[in-house]
mmCIF file of C-alpha atoms in Angstrom:
data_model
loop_
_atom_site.group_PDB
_atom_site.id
_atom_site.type_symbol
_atom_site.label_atom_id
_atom_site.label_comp_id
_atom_site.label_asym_id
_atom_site.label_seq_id
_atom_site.Cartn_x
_atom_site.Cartn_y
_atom_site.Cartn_z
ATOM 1 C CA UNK A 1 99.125 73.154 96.696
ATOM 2 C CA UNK A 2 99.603 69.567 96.952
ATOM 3 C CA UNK A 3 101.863 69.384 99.901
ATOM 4 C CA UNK A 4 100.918 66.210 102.101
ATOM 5 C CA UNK A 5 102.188 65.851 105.987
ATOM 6 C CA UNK A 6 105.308 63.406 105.137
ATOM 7 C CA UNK A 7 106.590 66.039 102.598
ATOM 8 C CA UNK A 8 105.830 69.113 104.844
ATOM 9 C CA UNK A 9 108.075 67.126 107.619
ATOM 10 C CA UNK A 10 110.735 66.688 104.901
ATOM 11 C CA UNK A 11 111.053 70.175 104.289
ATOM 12 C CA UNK A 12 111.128 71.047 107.970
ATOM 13 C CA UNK A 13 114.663 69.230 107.825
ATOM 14 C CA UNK A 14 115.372 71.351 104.688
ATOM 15 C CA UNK A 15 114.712 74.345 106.024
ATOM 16 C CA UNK A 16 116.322 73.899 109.726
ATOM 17 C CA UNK A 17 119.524 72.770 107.732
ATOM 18 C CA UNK A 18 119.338 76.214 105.880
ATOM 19 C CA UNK A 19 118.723 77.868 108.760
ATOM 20 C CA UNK A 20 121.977 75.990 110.657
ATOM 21 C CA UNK A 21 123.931 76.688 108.142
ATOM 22 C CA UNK A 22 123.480 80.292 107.118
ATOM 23 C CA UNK A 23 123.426 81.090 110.763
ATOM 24 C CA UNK A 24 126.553 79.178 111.636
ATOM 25 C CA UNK A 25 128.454 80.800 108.922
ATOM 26 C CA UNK A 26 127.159 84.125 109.473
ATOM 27 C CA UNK A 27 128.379 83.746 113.005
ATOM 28 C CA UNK A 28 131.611 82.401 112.445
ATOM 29 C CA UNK A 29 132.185 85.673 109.808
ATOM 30 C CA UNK A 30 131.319 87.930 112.789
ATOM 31 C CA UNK A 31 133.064 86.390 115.658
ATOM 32 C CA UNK A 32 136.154 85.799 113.846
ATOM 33 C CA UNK A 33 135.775 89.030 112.171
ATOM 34 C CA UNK A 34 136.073 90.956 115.584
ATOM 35 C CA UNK A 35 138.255 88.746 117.442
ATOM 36 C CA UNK A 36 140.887 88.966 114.244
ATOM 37 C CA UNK A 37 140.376 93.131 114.018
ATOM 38 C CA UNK A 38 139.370 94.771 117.638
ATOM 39 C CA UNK A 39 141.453 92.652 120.101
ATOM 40 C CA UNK A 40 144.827 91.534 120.360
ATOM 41 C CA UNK A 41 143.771 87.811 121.711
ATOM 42 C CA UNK A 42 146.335 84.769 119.609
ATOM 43 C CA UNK A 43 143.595 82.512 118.081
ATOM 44 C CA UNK A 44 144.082 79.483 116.229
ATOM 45 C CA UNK A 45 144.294 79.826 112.210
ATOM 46 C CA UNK A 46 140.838 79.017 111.492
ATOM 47 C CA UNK A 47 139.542 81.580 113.490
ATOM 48 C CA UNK A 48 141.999 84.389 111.915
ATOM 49 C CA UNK A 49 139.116 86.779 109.886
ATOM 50 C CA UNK A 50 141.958 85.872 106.222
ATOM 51 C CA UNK A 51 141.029 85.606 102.640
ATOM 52 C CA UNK A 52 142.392 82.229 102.846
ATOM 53 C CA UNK A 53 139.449 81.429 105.880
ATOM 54 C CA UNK A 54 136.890 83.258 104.133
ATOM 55 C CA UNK A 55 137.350 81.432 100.796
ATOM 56 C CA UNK A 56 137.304 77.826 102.905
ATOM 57 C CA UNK A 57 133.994 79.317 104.294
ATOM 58 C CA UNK A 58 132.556 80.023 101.649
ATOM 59 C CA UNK A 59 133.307 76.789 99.695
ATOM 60 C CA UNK A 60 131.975 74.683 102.473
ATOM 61 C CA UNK A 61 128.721 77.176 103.118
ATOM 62 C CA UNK A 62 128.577 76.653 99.188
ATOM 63 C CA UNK A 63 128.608 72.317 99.692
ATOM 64 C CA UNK A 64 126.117 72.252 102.165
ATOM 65 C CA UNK A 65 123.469 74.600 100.657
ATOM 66 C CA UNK A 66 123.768 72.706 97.299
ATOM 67 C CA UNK A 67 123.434 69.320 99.621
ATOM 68 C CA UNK A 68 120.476 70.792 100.884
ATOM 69 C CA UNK A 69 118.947 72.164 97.293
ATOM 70 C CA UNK A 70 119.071 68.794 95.748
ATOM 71 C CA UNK A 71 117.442 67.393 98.967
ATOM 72 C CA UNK A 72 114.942 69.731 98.470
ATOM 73 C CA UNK A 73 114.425 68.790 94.905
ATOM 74 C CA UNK A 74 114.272 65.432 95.974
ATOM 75 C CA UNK A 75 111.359 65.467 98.435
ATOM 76 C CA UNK A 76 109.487 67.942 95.970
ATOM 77 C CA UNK A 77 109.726 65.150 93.147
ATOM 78 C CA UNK A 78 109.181 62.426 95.309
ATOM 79 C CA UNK A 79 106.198 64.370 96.838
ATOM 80 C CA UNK A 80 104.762 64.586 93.088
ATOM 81 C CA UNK A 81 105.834 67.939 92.069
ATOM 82 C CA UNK A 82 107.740 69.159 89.006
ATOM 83 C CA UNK A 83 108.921 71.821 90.179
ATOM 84 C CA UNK A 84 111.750 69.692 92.532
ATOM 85 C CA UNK A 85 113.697 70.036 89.217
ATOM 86 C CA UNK A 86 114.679 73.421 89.843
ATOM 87 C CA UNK A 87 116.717 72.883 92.540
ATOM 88 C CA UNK A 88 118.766 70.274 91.373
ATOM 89 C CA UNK A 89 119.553 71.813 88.278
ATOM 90 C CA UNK A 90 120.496 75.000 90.208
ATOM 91 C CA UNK A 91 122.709 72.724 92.346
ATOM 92 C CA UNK A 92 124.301 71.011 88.582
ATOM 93 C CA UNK A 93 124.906 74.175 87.300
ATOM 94 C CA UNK A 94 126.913 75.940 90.185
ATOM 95 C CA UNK A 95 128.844 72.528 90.779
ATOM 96 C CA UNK A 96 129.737 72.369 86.826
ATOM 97 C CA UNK A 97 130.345 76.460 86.570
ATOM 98 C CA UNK A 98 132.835 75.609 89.906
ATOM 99 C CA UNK A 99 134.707 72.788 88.081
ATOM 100 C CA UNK A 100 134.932 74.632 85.051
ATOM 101 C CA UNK A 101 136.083 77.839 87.036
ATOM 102 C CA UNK A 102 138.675 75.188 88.463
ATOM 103 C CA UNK A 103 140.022 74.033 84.854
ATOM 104 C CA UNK A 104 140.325 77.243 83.696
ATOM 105 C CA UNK A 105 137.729 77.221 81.132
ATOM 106 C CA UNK A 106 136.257 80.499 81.719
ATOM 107 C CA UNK A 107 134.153 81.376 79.106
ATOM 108 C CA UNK A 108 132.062 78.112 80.210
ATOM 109 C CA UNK A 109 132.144 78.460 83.669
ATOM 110 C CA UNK A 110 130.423 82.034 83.530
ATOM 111 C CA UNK A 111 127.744 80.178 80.756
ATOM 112 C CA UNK A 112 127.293 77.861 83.380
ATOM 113 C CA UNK A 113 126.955 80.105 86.200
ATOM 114 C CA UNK A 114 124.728 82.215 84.878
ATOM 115 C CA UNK A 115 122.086 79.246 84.272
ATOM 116 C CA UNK A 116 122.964 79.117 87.948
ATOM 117 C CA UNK A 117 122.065 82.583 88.511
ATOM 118 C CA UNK A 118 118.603 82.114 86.473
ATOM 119 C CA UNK A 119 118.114 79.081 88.288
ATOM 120 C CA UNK A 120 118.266 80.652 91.371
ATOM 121 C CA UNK A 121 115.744 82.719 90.897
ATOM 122 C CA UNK A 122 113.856 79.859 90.259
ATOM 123 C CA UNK A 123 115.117 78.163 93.450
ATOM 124 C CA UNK A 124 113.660 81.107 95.064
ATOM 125 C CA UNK A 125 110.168 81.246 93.164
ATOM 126 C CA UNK A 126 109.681 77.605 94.060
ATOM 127 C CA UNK A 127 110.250 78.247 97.742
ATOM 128 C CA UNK A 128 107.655 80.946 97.558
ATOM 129 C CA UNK A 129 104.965 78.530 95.558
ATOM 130 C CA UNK A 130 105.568 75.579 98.604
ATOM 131 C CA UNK A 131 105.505 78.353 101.351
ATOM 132 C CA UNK A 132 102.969 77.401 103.858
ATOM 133 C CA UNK A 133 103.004 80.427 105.544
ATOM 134 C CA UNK A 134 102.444 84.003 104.490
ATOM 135 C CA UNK A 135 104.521 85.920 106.156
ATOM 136 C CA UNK A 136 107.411 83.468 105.033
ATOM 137 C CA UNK A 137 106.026 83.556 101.085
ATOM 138 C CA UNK A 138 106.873 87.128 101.140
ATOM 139 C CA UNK A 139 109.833 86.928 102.531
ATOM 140 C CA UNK A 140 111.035 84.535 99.886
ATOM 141 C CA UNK A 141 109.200 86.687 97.070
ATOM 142 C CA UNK A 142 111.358 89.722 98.356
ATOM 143 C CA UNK A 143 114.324 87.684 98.358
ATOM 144 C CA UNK A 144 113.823 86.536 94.936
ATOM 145 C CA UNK A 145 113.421 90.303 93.878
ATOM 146 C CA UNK A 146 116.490 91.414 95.745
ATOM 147 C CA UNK A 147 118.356 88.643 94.003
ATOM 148 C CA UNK A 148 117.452 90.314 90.358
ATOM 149 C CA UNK A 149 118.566 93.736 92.312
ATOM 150 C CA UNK A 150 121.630 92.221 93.465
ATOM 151 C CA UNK A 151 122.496 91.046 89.617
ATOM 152 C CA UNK A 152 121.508 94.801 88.291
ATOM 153 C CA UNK A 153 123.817 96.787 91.442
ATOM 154 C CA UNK A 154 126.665 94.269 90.911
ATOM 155 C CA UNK A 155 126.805 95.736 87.580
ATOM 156 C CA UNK A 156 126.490 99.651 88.239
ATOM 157 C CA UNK A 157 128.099 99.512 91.832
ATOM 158 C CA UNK A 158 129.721 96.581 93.655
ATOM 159 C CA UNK A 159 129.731 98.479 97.424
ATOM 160 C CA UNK A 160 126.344 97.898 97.771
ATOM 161 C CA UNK A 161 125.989 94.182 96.388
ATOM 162 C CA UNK A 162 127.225 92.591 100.051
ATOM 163 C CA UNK A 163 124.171 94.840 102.169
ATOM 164 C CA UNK A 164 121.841 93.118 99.694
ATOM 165 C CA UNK A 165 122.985 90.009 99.919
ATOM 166 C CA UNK A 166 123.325 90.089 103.794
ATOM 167 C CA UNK A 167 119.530 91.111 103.409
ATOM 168 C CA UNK A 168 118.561 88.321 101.193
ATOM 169 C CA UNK A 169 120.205 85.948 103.260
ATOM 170 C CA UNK A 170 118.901 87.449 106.472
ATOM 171 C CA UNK A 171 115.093 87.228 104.584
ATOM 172 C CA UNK A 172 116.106 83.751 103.922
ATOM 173 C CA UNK A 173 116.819 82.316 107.431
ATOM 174 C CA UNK A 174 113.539 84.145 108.852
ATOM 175 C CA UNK A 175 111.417 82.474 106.296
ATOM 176 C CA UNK A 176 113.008 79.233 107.294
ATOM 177 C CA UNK A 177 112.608 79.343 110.365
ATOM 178 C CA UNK A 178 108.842 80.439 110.297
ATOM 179 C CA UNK A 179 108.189 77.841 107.753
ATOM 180 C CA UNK A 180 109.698 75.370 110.408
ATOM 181 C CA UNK A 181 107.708 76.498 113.558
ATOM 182 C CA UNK A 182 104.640 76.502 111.484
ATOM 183 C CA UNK A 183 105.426 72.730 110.194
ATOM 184 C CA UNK A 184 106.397 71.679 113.706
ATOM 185 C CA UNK A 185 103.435 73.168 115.088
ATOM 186 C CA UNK A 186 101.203 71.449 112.375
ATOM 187 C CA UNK A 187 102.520 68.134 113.433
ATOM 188 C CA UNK A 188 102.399 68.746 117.105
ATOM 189 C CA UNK A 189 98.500 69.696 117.113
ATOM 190 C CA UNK A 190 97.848 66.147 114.984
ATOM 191 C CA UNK A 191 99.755 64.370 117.518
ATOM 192 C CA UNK A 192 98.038 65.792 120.131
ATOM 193 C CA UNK A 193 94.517 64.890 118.536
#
């Protein structure tokens, strides 16, 4: 596979970031979510469950996972492998389908984002190919399968597109986090020896 011990302790900081920042934004969505709907406490304005919070949320989610995709592709190139390219082109893609969304040049921007989408999916097939772990290679080769399901059901019926992606994301942070444990584990145990 190729992967030496100083890349494999690169990617642990790759994948806790992921895992931080899916998790932290998955939280705030709940918490704020049932604060804002089932009580009748006064909270401050970012913690109001608004479009206007959601959107902020969702840009800043969308910042730090790119940050952490061209990191990625980063330590895979420097590590020797091609296939870092992926992720930064992902990461070049969404950022110029955003700016373009931003400009109003629409026709572009959707171009552009569906490279992205592509992409993705092969942001996803290179996490499964570095995967040390099986349990967490699975997980990212069901992920990468929901996301082609995900493209097909946004197109027959939208109500269902948000459970998959919840799912994906969910798959996500579990293979993370395994792959991290494992890593951490690795280098413990050569420590130790």
């Amino acid at each position: 596979m190729g992967l030496n011990t100083k890349v494999l302790s690169r990617l642990a900081w790759f994948y806790t970031g992921f895992v931080i920042v899916n998790f932290a934004s998955l939280l705030w969505l709940f918490i704020t979510s049932y604060l804002t709907i089932y009580t009748d406490i006064p909270l401050p304005y970012f913690m109001l469950y608004i479009p206007s919070n959601i959107a902020v949320l969702a840009l800043i989610t969308l910042a730090l996972i790119l940050g952490l995709y061209v990191y990625l592709g980063v330590v895979l190139i420097r590590g020797g492998l091609e296939r870092g390219y992926v992720p930064t082109a992902f990461a070049a893609a969404m950022v110029i389908g955003i700016v373009l969304l931003f400009i109003r040049q629409f026709i572009a921007s959707l171009i552009s984002l569906i490279i992205a989408l592509a992409l993705m999916v092969g942001v996803y097939a290179v996490l499964t190919s570095i995967a040390t772990h099986r349990a967490s290679r699975y997980m990212w080769l069901v992920s990468t399968l929901l996301i082609i399901v995900t493209v097909i059901l946004a197109l027959i019926s939208r109500s269902v597109v948000n459970y998959v992606v919840a799912t994906i994301q969910s798959l996500s942070i579990l293979a993370c986090a395994i792959e991290v444990w494992l890593i951490m584990g690795r280098q413990s145990q050569s420590v130790v020896t």
